[in-house]
Amino acid sequence: MVTQTSSRQREGQYPVPPGASDILGVEFSGIVEKLGSRSEKWAVGDEVLGLATGGAYSEYIAIGVDFILPKPKPMNWEVAASIMENYVTAFQSLVVIGLLKDNEDVLIHTGASGVGTAALQIAKSRGAKRIFTTASSTEKLDFLQKLIGNPNVLHTINYKTEDFEKKIKEVTNGRGIDVLIDFVGRSHWDKNLAALAIDARMVMLGLLSGMNLEKTSIAPILFKRLHIIGSTLRSRSDAYQSELVQRFGQEILPLIADESFGTQMKDDKGEKAIQVVIHAVYRMDEIVKAHQDMESDTSVGKIVVTVP
């Protein structure tokens, strides 16, 4: 899959973790071709999806037994390949680190990104009361409303024309939000702190607008008892990642529909309530075009690459 991680690595802006393959790609779906000596729970021919520290832009990949999950039989291969990085990252941020609880309010920046669309749906499935999200265009925000399907739950904000802090304060009667997932960094810092409620948690996943603050006040961190946590996934230990993958497989994978959004209706009962959003599918010989698509900032959801 084409992700921000692979794009930044290609440009030399994302260092490969020690011991990881320098081949791009961190998620995949495929069929087990060969087993190692400690692979008792898998068999040749098993259909799987997996998370890797690198090497997924290839025909074959060697991977630890706990880094893969069984692909549901009816699940589309492209959907299976689109799940692991974004949905595991969103699950880690919202649930494992952000400790999202039922009936809490959430803000997810860059909601139209792959991790954004995953986090919005996971937040809804975990019982979030109100979900706020930002994006750069009316078209993206309209799409996200269709994805979530409940305007009373999802509150969309065009960060280019609207003040997200002001809107959150209006909707929450001045209280603010409990959990915030941020990829942006510098340009959103002050408004993020202002939008957080007492005892809120902010999980920082990126620094798209820059990492240096020219002038700010750290007083809100103290007086509102804020928890601000930075997180990465790829650089964490094998033990942490494999444990996270297996927990994700138990708690979230059963909720993901077999087909992508727009090709299958959601179940009103909440089963299969999460649908992967696929923006485009490219062949491996179109990889340059796929990366250009990612970098155009017009995509909504995942960009998938098929390997012959």
PDB file of C-alpha atoms in Angstrom:
ATOM      1  CA  MET A   1       0.000   0.000   0.000  1.00  0.00           C
ATOM      2  CA  VAL A   2       1.071   3.559  -0.574  1.00  0.00           C
ATOM      3  CA  THR A   3       1.194   5.419   2.728  1.00  0.00           C
ATOM      4  CA  GLN A   4       2.629   8.678   4.048  1.00  0.00           C
ATOM      5  CA  THR A   5       5.327   6.547   5.672  1.00  0.00           C
ATOM      6  CA  SER A   6       6.454   4.986   2.389  1.00  0.00           C
ATOM      7  CA  SER A   7       6.304   8.341   0.627  1.00  0.00           C
ATOM      8  CA  ARG A   8       8.481  10.026   3.262  1.00  0.00           C
ATOM      9  CA  GLN A   9      10.893   7.083   3.318  1.00  0.00           C
ATOM     10  CA  ARG A  10      11.285   7.307  -0.450  1.00  0.00           C
ATOM     11  CA  GLU A  11      12.201  10.986  -0.097  1.00  0.00           C
ATOM     12  CA  GLY A  12      14.746  10.263   2.652  1.00  0.00           C
ATOM     13  CA  GLN A  13      12.621  11.929   5.353  1.00  0.00           C
ATOM     14  CA  TYR A  14      11.770   8.776   7.321  1.00  0.00           C
ATOM     15  CA  PRO A  15      14.699   6.735   8.696  1.00  0.00           C
ATOM     16  CA  VAL A  16      14.290   2.978   8.479  1.00  0.00           C
ATOM     17  CA  PRO A  17      14.263   1.420  11.982  1.00  0.00           C
ATOM     18  CA  PRO A  18      17.328  -0.715  12.813  1.00  0.00           C
ATOM     19  CA  GLY A  19      16.916  -4.227  11.463  1.00  0.00           C
ATOM     20  CA  ALA A  20      14.030  -3.339   9.142  1.00  0.00           C
ATOM     21  CA  SER A  21      14.083  -3.910   5.393  1.00  0.00           C
ATOM     22  CA  ASP A  22      14.869  -0.818   3.327  1.00  0.00           C
ATOM     23  CA  ILE A  23      12.283  -1.998   0.780  1.00  0.00           C
ATOM     24  CA  LEU A  24       9.164   0.159   1.032  1.00  0.00           C
ATOM     25  CA  GLY A  25       5.831  -1.090   2.331  1.00  0.00           C
ATOM     26  CA  VAL A  26       4.540  -1.946   5.807  1.00  0.00           C
ATOM     27  CA  GLU A  27       1.253  -3.809   5.195  1.00  0.00           C
ATOM     28  CA  PHE A  28       0.082  -6.581   2.901  1.00  0.00           C
ATOM     29  CA  SER A  29      -2.278  -9.452   2.237  1.00  0.00           C
ATOM     30  CA  GLY A  30      -1.311 -12.750   0.681  1.00  0.00           C
ATOM     31  CA  ILE A  31      -1.000 -16.541   0.907  1.00  0.00           C
ATOM     32  CA  VAL A  32       1.440 -18.453   3.117  1.00  0.00           C
ATOM     33  CA  GLU A  33       3.977 -20.155   0.853  1.00  0.00           C
ATOM     34  CA  LYS A  34       6.502 -21.561   3.331  1.00  0.00           C
ATOM     35  CA  LEU A  35       6.729 -22.074   7.094  1.00  0.00           C
ATOM     36  CA  GLY A  36       9.535 -21.584   9.582  1.00  0.00           C
ATOM     37  CA  SER A  37      10.352 -23.882  12.466  1.00  0.00           C
ATOM     38  CA  ARG A  38       7.924 -22.192  14.927  1.00  0.00           C
ATOM     39  CA  SER A  39       4.858 -21.749  12.741  1.00  0.00           C
ATOM     40  CA  GLU A  40       2.557 -24.371  14.237  1.00  0.00           C
ATOM     41  CA  LYS A  41      -0.585 -22.240  14.057  1.00  0.00           C
ATOM     42  CA  TRP A  42      -0.226 -21.553  10.316  1.00  0.00           C
ATOM     43  CA  ALA A  43      -0.268 -23.806   7.257  1.00  0.00           C
ATOM     44  CA  VAL A  44       0.875 -23.419   3.675  1.00  0.00           C
ATOM     45  CA  GLY A  45      -2.027 -21.996   1.709  1.00  0.00           C
ATOM     46  CA  ASP A  46      -3.464 -19.921   4.576  1.00  0.00           C
ATOM     47  CA  GLU A  47      -4.801 -16.526   3.489  1.00  0.00           C
ATOM     48  CA  VAL A  48      -3.489 -13.764   5.734  1.00  0.00           C
ATOM     49  CA  LEU A  49      -3.072 -10.029   6.195  1.00  0.00           C
ATOM     50  CA  GLY A  50      -0.095  -8.597   7.998  1.00  0.00           C
ATOM     51  CA  LEU A  51       1.904  -5.696   9.392  1.00  0.00           C
ATOM     52  CA  ALA A  52       5.611  -5.379   8.591  1.00  0.00           C
ATOM     53  CA  THR A  53       8.447  -3.013   9.445  1.00  0.00           C
ATOM     54  CA  GLY A  54       9.306  -2.934   5.728  1.00  0.00           C
ATOM     55  CA  GLY A  55       9.479  -5.065   2.612  1.00  0.00           C
ATOM     56  CA  ALA A  56       5.820  -5.228   1.593  1.00  0.00           C
ATOM     57  CA  TYR A  57       6.539  -3.819  -1.910  1.00  0.00           C
ATOM     58  CA  SER A  58       7.656  -7.294  -2.955  1.00  0.00           C
ATOM     59  CA  GLU A  59       6.371 -10.624  -4.219  1.00  0.00           C
ATOM     60  CA  TYR A  60       7.463 -12.480  -1.067  1.00  0.00           C
ATOM     61  CA  ILE A  61       8.001 -11.333   2.511  1.00  0.00           C
ATOM     62  CA  ALA A  62       9.319 -13.147   5.605  1.00  0.00           C
ATOM     63  CA  ILE A  63       7.290 -12.184   8.659  1.00  0.00           C
ATOM     64  CA  GLY A  64       6.892 -13.256  12.286  1.00  0.00           C
ATOM     65  CA  VAL A  65       3.958 -15.543  13.028  1.00  0.00           C
ATOM     66  CA  ASP A  66       2.280 -12.995  15.331  1.00  0.00           C
ATOM     67  CA  PHE A  67       2.487 -10.156  12.806  1.00  0.00           C
ATOM     68  CA  ILE A  68      -0.213 -11.753  10.652  1.00  0.00           C
ATOM     69  CA  LEU A  69      -3.905 -12.453  11.078  1.00  0.00           C
ATOM     70  CA  PRO A  70      -6.200 -14.828   9.204  1.00  0.00           C
ATOM     71  CA  LYS A  71      -7.984 -13.142   6.328  1.00  0.00           C
ATOM     72  CA  PRO A  72     -11.744 -13.689   6.568  1.00  0.00           C
ATOM     73  CA  LYS A  73     -12.578 -15.968   3.635  1.00  0.00           C
ATOM     74  CA  PRO A  74     -15.106 -13.659   1.932  1.00  0.00           C
ATOM     75  CA  MET A  75     -12.932 -10.557   2.362  1.00  0.00           C
ATOM     76  CA  ASN A  76     -11.718  -8.821  -0.789  1.00  0.00           C
ATOM     77  CA  TRP A  77      -7.909  -9.029  -1.197  1.00  0.00           C
ATOM     78  CA  GLU A  78      -7.580  -5.267  -1.712  1.00  0.00           C
ATOM     79  CA  VAL A  79      -9.595  -4.603   1.437  1.00  0.00           C
ATOM     80  CA  ALA A  80      -7.404  -7.029   3.412  1.00  0.00           C
ATOM     81  CA  ALA A  81      -4.261  -5.303   2.162  1.00  0.00           C
ATOM     82  CA  SER A  82      -5.617  -1.908   3.245  1.00  0.00           C
ATOM     83  CA  ILE A  83      -6.243  -2.693   6.883  1.00  0.00           C
ATOM     84  CA  MET A  84      -3.179  -3.206   8.982  1.00  0.00           C
ATOM     85  CA  GLU A  85      -1.159   0.020   9.166  1.00  0.00           C
ATOM     86  CA  ASN A  86      -4.074   2.434   9.304  1.00  0.00           C
ATOM     87  CA  TYR A  87      -6.485   0.487  11.465  1.00  0.00           C
ATOM     88  CA  VAL A  88      -3.862  -0.825  13.875  1.00  0.00           C
ATOM     89  CA  THR A  89      -2.446   2.719  14.216  1.00  0.00           C
ATOM     90  CA  ALA A  90      -5.930   4.150  14.809  1.00  0.00           C
ATOM     91  CA  PHE A  91      -6.741   1.408  17.343  1.00  0.00           C
ATOM     92  CA  GLN A  92      -3.437   1.955  19.140  1.00  0.00           C
ATOM     93  CA  SER A  93      -3.963   5.729  19.289  1.00  0.00           C
ATOM     94  CA  LEU A  94      -7.618   5.833  20.294  1.00  0.00           C
ATOM     95  CA  VAL A  95      -7.953   2.776  22.498  1.00  0.00           C
ATOM     96  CA  VAL A  96      -4.575   1.538  23.724  1.00  0.00           C
ATOM     97  CA  ILE A  97      -2.984   4.961  24.328  1.00  0.00           C
ATOM     98  CA  GLY A  98      -5.904   7.415  24.218  1.00  0.00           C
ATOM     99  CA  LEU A  99      -8.032   5.168  26.463  1.00  0.00           C
ATOM    100  CA  LEU A 100     -11.227   6.192  24.683  1.00  0.00           C
ATOM    101  CA  LYS A 101     -14.290   5.439  26.776  1.00  0.00           C
ATOM    102  CA  ASP A 102     -17.947   5.124  25.914  1.00  0.00           C
ATOM    103  CA  ASN A 103     -19.773   8.465  25.600  1.00  0.00           C
ATOM    104  CA  GLU A 104     -16.595  10.581  25.330  1.00  0.00           C
ATOM    105  CA  ASP A 105     -15.981  13.349  22.762  1.00  0.00           C
ATOM    106  CA  VAL A 106     -13.177  12.963  20.226  1.00  0.00           C
ATOM    107  CA  LEU A 107     -11.306  15.167  17.728  1.00  0.00           C
ATOM    108  CA  ILE A 108      -9.512  13.455  14.841  1.00  0.00           C
ATOM    109  CA  HIS A 109      -7.498  15.722  12.567  1.00  0.00           C
ATOM    110  CA  THR A 110      -7.005  14.937   8.848  1.00  0.00           C
ATOM    111  CA  GLY A 111     -10.129  12.802   8.901  1.00  0.00           C
ATOM    112  CA  ALA A 112      -9.993  11.998   5.185  1.00  0.00           C
ATOM    113  CA  SER A 113      -6.616  10.253   5.463  1.00  0.00           C
ATOM    114  CA  GLY A 114      -6.286   6.501   5.734  1.00  0.00           C
ATOM    115  CA  VAL A 115      -5.700   6.596   9.488  1.00  0.00           C
ATOM    116  CA  GLY A 116      -8.381   9.291   9.775  1.00  0.00           C
ATOM    117  CA  THR A 117     -11.159   7.256   8.156  1.00  0.00           C
ATOM    118  CA  ALA A 118     -10.114   4.280  10.288  1.00  0.00           C
ATOM    119  CA  ALA A 119     -10.104   6.307  13.513  1.00  0.00           C
ATOM    120  CA  LEU A 120     -13.498   7.875  12.809  1.00  0.00           C
ATOM    121  CA  GLN A 121     -15.127   4.478  12.414  1.00  0.00           C
ATOM    122  CA  ILE A 122     -13.349   2.906  15.372  1.00  0.00           C
ATOM    123  CA  ALA A 123     -14.385   5.868  17.553  1.00  0.00           C
ATOM    124  CA  LYS A 124     -18.006   5.375  16.516  1.00  0.00           C
ATOM    125  CA  SER A 125     -17.817   1.616  17.117  1.00  0.00           C
ATOM    126  CA  ARG A 126     -16.434   2.241  20.634  1.00  0.00           C
ATOM    127  CA  GLY A 127     -19.386   4.443  21.558  1.00  0.00           C
ATOM    128  CA  ALA A 128     -17.983   7.970  21.193  1.00  0.00           C
ATOM    129  CA  LYS A 129     -20.673  10.557  21.935  1.00  0.00           C
ATOM    130  CA  ARG A 130     -19.500  13.200  19.465  1.00  0.00           C
ATOM    131  CA  ILE A 131     -16.725  12.915  16.892  1.00  0.00           C
ATOM    132  CA  PHE A 132     -15.142  16.072  15.476  1.00  0.00           C
ATOM    133  CA  THR A 133     -12.916  15.925  12.430  1.00  0.00           C
ATOM    134  CA  THR A 134     -11.041  18.331  10.197  1.00  0.00           C
ATOM    135  CA  ALA A 135     -10.238  18.227   6.483  1.00  0.00           C
ATOM    136  CA  SER A 136      -9.232  20.658   3.750  1.00  0.00           C
ATOM    137  CA  SER A 137     -12.279  20.650   1.481  1.00  0.00           C
ATOM    138  CA  THR A 138     -16.059  20.469   1.467  1.00  0.00           C
ATOM    139  CA  GLU A 139     -15.864  17.404  -0.784  1.00  0.00           C
ATOM    140  CA  LYS A 140     -13.792  15.474   1.755  1.00  0.00           C
ATOM    141  CA  LEU A 141     -16.056  16.477   4.637  1.00  0.00           C
ATOM    142  CA  ASP A 142     -19.191  15.515   2.714  1.00  0.00           C
ATOM    143  CA  PHE A 143     -17.661  12.119   2.034  1.00  0.00           C
ATOM    144  CA  LEU A 144     -16.896  11.614   5.727  1.00  0.00           C
ATOM    145  CA  GLN A 145     -20.510  12.358   6.615  1.00  0.00           C
ATOM    146  CA  LYS A 146     -21.582   9.608   4.220  1.00  0.00           C
ATOM    147  CA  LEU A 147     -19.029   7.260   5.744  1.00  0.00           C
ATOM    148  CA  ILE A 148     -20.182   7.778   9.346  1.00  0.00           C
ATOM    149  CA  GLY A 149     -23.834   8.187   8.414  1.00  0.00           C
ATOM    150  CA  ASN A 150     -24.931  10.163  11.463  1.00  0.00           C
ATOM    151  CA  PRO A 151     -24.616  13.994  11.511  1.00  0.00           C
ATOM    152  CA  ASN A 152     -25.552  14.016  15.199  1.00  0.00           C
ATOM    153  CA  VAL A 153     -22.374  12.062  15.933  1.00  0.00           C
ATOM    154  CA  LEU A 154     -19.936  13.461  13.357  1.00  0.00           C
ATOM    155  CA  HIS A 155     -19.187  17.196  13.318  1.00  0.00           C
ATOM    156  CA  THR A 156     -17.047  18.192  10.344  1.00  0.00           C
ATOM    157  CA  ILE A 157     -14.784  21.244  10.180  1.00  0.00           C
ATOM    158  CA  ASN A 158     -12.976  22.762   7.194  1.00  0.00           C
ATOM    159  CA  TYR A 159      -9.760  23.863   8.875  1.00  0.00           C
ATOM    160  CA  LYS A 160      -9.008  26.306   6.045  1.00  0.00           C
ATOM    161  CA  THR A 161     -12.188  28.320   6.555  1.00  0.00           C
ATOM    162  CA  GLU A 162     -13.368  27.443  10.089  1.00  0.00           C
ATOM    163  CA  ASP A 163     -11.968  27.658  13.601  1.00  0.00           C
ATOM    164  CA  PHE A 164     -12.073  24.117  14.993  1.00  0.00           C
ATOM    165  CA  GLU A 165     -11.496  25.261  18.580  1.00  0.00           C
ATOM    166  CA  LYS A 166     -14.468  27.652  18.399  1.00  0.00           C
ATOM    167  CA  LYS A 167     -16.795  25.044  16.893  1.00  0.00           C
ATOM    168  CA  ILE A 168     -15.845  22.414  19.470  1.00  0.00           C
ATOM    169  CA  LYS A 169     -16.450  24.845  22.319  1.00  0.00           C
ATOM    170  CA  GLU A 170     -19.854  25.770  20.860  1.00  0.00           C
ATOM    171  CA  VAL A 171     -21.021  22.176  20.415  1.00  0.00           C
ATOM    172  CA  THR A 172     -19.711  20.987  23.812  1.00  0.00           C
ATOM    173  CA  ASN A 173     -20.941  24.079  25.691  1.00  0.00           C
ATOM    174  CA  GLY A 174     -17.382  25.093  26.494  1.00  0.00           C
ATOM    175  CA  ARG A 175     -16.318  21.734  27.922  1.00  0.00           C
ATOM    176  CA  GLY A 176     -14.000  20.564  25.136  1.00  0.00           C
ATOM    177  CA  ILE A 177     -13.002  17.095  23.991  1.00  0.00           C
ATOM    178  CA  ASP A 178     -11.667  14.059  25.846  1.00  0.00           C
ATOM    179  CA  VAL A 179      -9.412  12.475  23.222  1.00  0.00           C
ATOM    180  CA  LEU A 180      -7.535  14.159  20.350  1.00  0.00           C
ATOM    181  CA  ILE A 181      -5.583  12.458  17.571  1.00  0.00           C
ATOM    182  CA  ASP A 182      -3.191  14.895  15.867  1.00  0.00           C
ATOM    183  CA  PHE A 183      -0.941  14.478  12.838  1.00  0.00           C
ATOM    184  CA  VAL A 184      -0.357  18.193  12.222  1.00  0.00           C
ATOM    185  CA  GLY A 185       1.789  19.567  15.031  1.00  0.00           C
ATOM    186  CA  ARG A 186       2.906  23.179  15.150  1.00  0.00           C
ATOM    187  CA  SER A 187       0.055  25.014  13.391  1.00  0.00           C
ATOM    188  CA  HIS A 188      -2.635  23.316  15.508  1.00  0.00           C
ATOM    189  CA  TRP A 189      -0.826  23.258  18.863  1.00  0.00           C
ATOM    190  CA  ASP A 190      -2.441  26.213  20.674  1.00  0.00           C
ATOM    191  CA  LYS A 191      -5.946  25.474  19.414  1.00  0.00           C
ATOM    192  CA  ASN A 192      -5.513  21.805  20.307  1.00  0.00           C
ATOM    193  CA  LEU A 193      -4.676  22.669  23.918  1.00  0.00           C
ATOM    194  CA  ALA A 194      -7.588  25.105  24.077  1.00  0.00           C
ATOM    195  CA  ALA A 195     -10.021  22.519  22.683  1.00  0.00           C
ATOM    196  CA  LEU A 196      -9.116  19.820  25.234  1.00  0.00           C
ATOM    197  CA  ALA A 197     -11.280  19.203  28.286  1.00  0.00           C
ATOM    198  CA  ILE A 198     -10.056  18.672  31.843  1.00  0.00           C
ATOM    199  CA  ASP A 199      -8.049  15.416  32.086  1.00  0.00           C
ATOM    200  CA  ALA A 200      -8.109  15.012  28.282  1.00  0.00           C
ATOM    201  CA  ARG A 201      -5.612  12.934  26.301  1.00  0.00           C
ATOM    202  CA  MET A 202      -3.874  14.098  23.120  1.00  0.00           C
ATOM    203  CA  VAL A 203      -1.986  11.533  21.043  1.00  0.00           C
ATOM    204  CA  MET A 204       0.490  12.994  18.553  1.00  0.00           C
ATOM    205  CA  LEU A 205       1.181  10.861  15.472  1.00  0.00           C
ATOM    206  CA  GLY A 206       2.836  13.364  13.141  1.00  0.00           C
ATOM    207  CA  LEU A 207       4.321  16.805  12.622  1.00  0.00           C
ATOM    208  CA  LEU A 208       3.033  17.706   9.166  1.00  0.00           C
ATOM    209  CA  SER A 209       3.129  21.476   9.764  1.00  0.00           C
ATOM    210  CA  GLY A 210       6.455  21.526  11.584  1.00  0.00           C
ATOM    211  CA  MET A 211       7.995  20.632  14.925  1.00  0.00           C
ATOM    212  CA  ASN A 212       9.147  23.964  16.357  1.00  0.00           C
ATOM    213  CA  LEU A 213       6.854  26.306  18.319  1.00  0.00           C
ATOM    214  CA  GLU A 214       7.818  29.977  18.236  1.00  0.00           C
ATOM    215  CA  LYS A 215       5.664  31.091  21.171  1.00  0.00           C
ATOM    216  CA  THR A 216       3.183  29.187  23.274  1.00  0.00           C
ATOM    217  CA  SER A 217       1.921  28.716  26.817  1.00  0.00           C
ATOM    218  CA  ILE A 218       2.275  25.410  28.595  1.00  0.00           C
ATOM    219  CA  ALA A 219      -0.111  26.527  31.351  1.00  0.00           C
ATOM    220  CA  PRO A 220      -3.109  24.554  29.953  1.00  0.00           C
ATOM    221  CA  ILE A 221      -1.121  21.321  30.343  1.00  0.00           C
ATOM    222  CA  LEU A 222      -0.825  21.964  34.072  1.00  0.00           C
ATOM    223  CA  PHE A 223      -4.161  23.543  34.904  1.00  0.00           C
ATOM    224  CA  LYS A 224      -6.265  21.153  32.787  1.00  0.00           C
ATOM    225  CA  ARG A 225      -4.200  18.095  33.819  1.00  0.00           C
ATOM    226  CA  LEU A 226      -3.637  17.179  30.192  1.00  0.00           C
ATOM    227  CA  HIS A 227      -1.977  13.975  29.018  1.00  0.00           C
ATOM    228  CA  ILE A 228       0.055  14.562  25.836  1.00  0.00           C
ATOM    229  CA  ILE A 229       1.598  11.428  24.362  1.00  0.00           C
ATOM    230  CA  GLY A 230       3.745  11.050  21.272  1.00  0.00           C
ATOM    231  CA  SER A 231       3.499   7.734  19.495  1.00  0.00           C
ATOM    232  CA  THR A 232       5.021   5.842  16.619  1.00  0.00           C
ATOM    233  CA  LEU A 233       4.405   2.241  15.615  1.00  0.00           C
ATOM    234  CA  ARG A 234       7.069   1.108  13.181  1.00  0.00           C
ATOM    235  CA  SER A 235       9.984   1.769  15.558  1.00  0.00           C
ATOM    236  CA  ARG A 236       8.457  -0.147  18.480  1.00  0.00           C
ATOM    237  CA  SER A 237       9.693  -3.550  19.547  1.00  0.00           C
ATOM    238  CA  ASP A 238       8.603  -6.741  17.821  1.00  0.00           C
ATOM    239  CA  ALA A 239       6.946  -7.866  21.048  1.00  0.00           C
ATOM    240  CA  TYR A 240       4.871  -4.679  21.311  1.00  0.00           C
ATOM    241  CA  GLN A 241       3.795  -4.729  17.659  1.00  0.00           C
ATOM    242  CA  SER A 242       2.892  -8.421  17.583  1.00  0.00           C
ATOM    243  CA  GLU A 243       0.877  -8.137  20.809  1.00  0.00           C
ATOM    244  CA  LEU A 244      -0.929  -5.091  19.375  1.00  0.00           C
ATOM    245  CA  VAL A 245      -1.692  -6.928  16.121  1.00  0.00           C
ATOM    246  CA  GLN A 246      -3.180  -9.878  17.986  1.00  0.00           C
ATOM    247  CA  ARG A 247      -5.318  -7.647  20.218  1.00  0.00           C
ATOM    248  CA  PHE A 248      -6.501  -5.765  17.134  1.00  0.00           C
ATOM    249  CA  GLY A 249      -7.411  -9.082  15.553  1.00  0.00           C
ATOM    250  CA  GLN A 250      -9.667  -9.886  18.488  1.00  0.00           C
ATOM    251  CA  GLU A 251     -11.316  -6.488  19.032  1.00  0.00           C
ATOM    252  CA  ILE A 252     -11.528  -4.735  15.638  1.00  0.00           C
ATOM    253  CA  LEU A 253     -10.978  -7.118  12.713  1.00  0.00           C
ATOM    254  CA  PRO A 254     -14.336  -8.894  13.290  1.00  0.00           C
ATOM    255  CA  LEU A 255     -16.074  -5.520  12.815  1.00  0.00           C
ATOM    256  CA  ILE A 256     -14.569  -4.833   9.374  1.00  0.00           C
ATOM    257  CA  ALA A 257     -16.736  -5.506   6.323  1.00  0.00           C
ATOM    258  CA  ASP A 258     -15.532  -7.828   3.560  1.00  0.00           C
ATOM    259  CA  GLU A 259     -15.979  -5.194   0.830  1.00  0.00           C
ATOM    260  CA  SER A 260     -14.832  -1.575   0.703  1.00  0.00           C
ATOM    261  CA  PHE A 261     -17.038   1.430   1.415  1.00  0.00           C
ATOM    262  CA  GLY A 262     -19.476   2.135  -1.391  1.00  0.00           C
ATOM    263  CA  THR A 263     -19.734  -1.498  -2.470  1.00  0.00           C
ATOM    264  CA  GLN A 264     -21.539  -2.901   0.570  1.00  0.00           C
ATOM    265  CA  MET A 265     -24.202  -1.413   2.829  1.00  0.00           C
ATOM    266  CA  LYS A 266     -23.486  -1.165   6.534  1.00  0.00           C
ATOM    267  CA  ASP A 267     -25.384  -3.427   8.897  1.00  0.00           C
ATOM    268  CA  ASP A 268     -27.744  -1.319  11.023  1.00  0.00           C
ATOM    269  CA  LYS A 269     -27.237  -3.745  13.907  1.00  0.00           C
ATOM    270  CA  GLY A 270     -23.601  -2.713  14.160  1.00  0.00           C
ATOM    271  CA  GLU A 271     -22.088  -5.934  12.838  1.00  0.00           C
ATOM    272  CA  LYS A 272     -19.417  -5.299  10.210  1.00  0.00           C
ATOM    273  CA  ALA A 273     -19.846  -1.635  11.097  1.00  0.00           C
ATOM    274  CA  ILE A 274     -16.406  -0.601   9.815  1.00  0.00           C
ATOM    275  CA  GLN A 275     -15.722  -0.293   6.101  1.00  0.00           C
ATOM    276  CA  VAL A 276     -12.304   0.242   4.561  1.00  0.00           C
ATOM    277  CA  VAL A 277     -12.170   3.279   2.297  1.00  0.00           C
ATOM    278  CA  ILE A 278     -10.200   2.640  -0.902  1.00  0.00           C
ATOM    279  CA  HIS A 279      -9.347   5.642  -3.042  1.00  0.00           C
ATOM    280  CA  ALA A 280      -7.655   3.811  -5.925  1.00  0.00           C
ATOM    281  CA  VAL A 281      -5.995   0.531  -6.927  1.00  0.00           C
ATOM    282  CA  TYR A 282      -2.788   0.561  -8.996  1.00  0.00           C
ATOM    283  CA  ARG A 283      -0.586  -2.181 -10.437  1.00  0.00           C
ATOM    284  CA  MET A 284       3.023  -2.339  -9.247  1.00  0.00           C
ATOM    285  CA  ASP A 285       4.202  -1.034 -12.634  1.00  0.00           C
ATOM    286  CA  GLU A 286       2.134   2.092 -11.884  1.00  0.00           C
ATOM    287  CA  ILE A 287       3.860   2.739  -8.562  1.00  0.00           C
ATOM    288  CA  VAL A 288       5.092   6.214  -9.568  1.00  0.00           C
ATOM    289  CA  LYS A 289       1.552   7.261 -10.411  1.00  0.00           C
ATOM    290  CA  ALA A 290       0.353   5.836  -7.091  1.00  0.00           C
ATOM    291  CA  HIS A 291       2.863   7.919  -5.143  1.00  0.00           C
ATOM    292  CA  GLN A 292       1.964  11.030  -7.132  1.00  0.00           C
ATOM    293  CA  ASP A 293      -1.675  10.398  -6.262  1.00  0.00           C
ATOM    294  CA  MET A 294      -0.790  10.198  -2.559  1.00  0.00           C
ATOM    295  CA  GLU A 295       1.239  13.403  -2.683  1.00  0.00           C
ATOM    296  CA  SER A 296      -1.485  15.368  -4.502  1.00  0.00           C
ATOM    297  CA  ASP A 297      -3.452  15.590  -1.204  1.00  0.00           C
ATOM    298  CA  THR A 298      -6.712  14.892  -3.037  1.00  0.00           C
ATOM    299  CA  SER A 299      -7.177  11.263  -2.034  1.00  0.00           C
ATOM    300  CA  VAL A 300      -9.686  10.026   0.526  1.00  0.00           C
ATOM    301  CA  GLY A 301      -8.766   6.676   2.067  1.00  0.00           C
ATOM    302  CA  LYS A 302      -6.279   4.039   0.926  1.00  0.00           C
ATOM    303  CA  ILE A 303      -4.202   3.738  -2.209  1.00  0.00           C
ATOM    304  CA  VAL A 304      -3.677   0.036  -2.955  1.00  0.00           C
ATOM    305  CA  VAL A 305      -0.948  -1.512  -5.109  1.00  0.00           C
ATOM    306  CA  THR A 306      -1.299  -5.033  -6.486  1.00  0.00           C
ATOM    307  CA  VAL A 307       1.803  -7.196  -6.902  1.00  0.00           C
ATOM    308  CA  PRO A 308       1.742  -9.748  -9.745  1.00  0.00           C
TER     309      PRO A 308
END
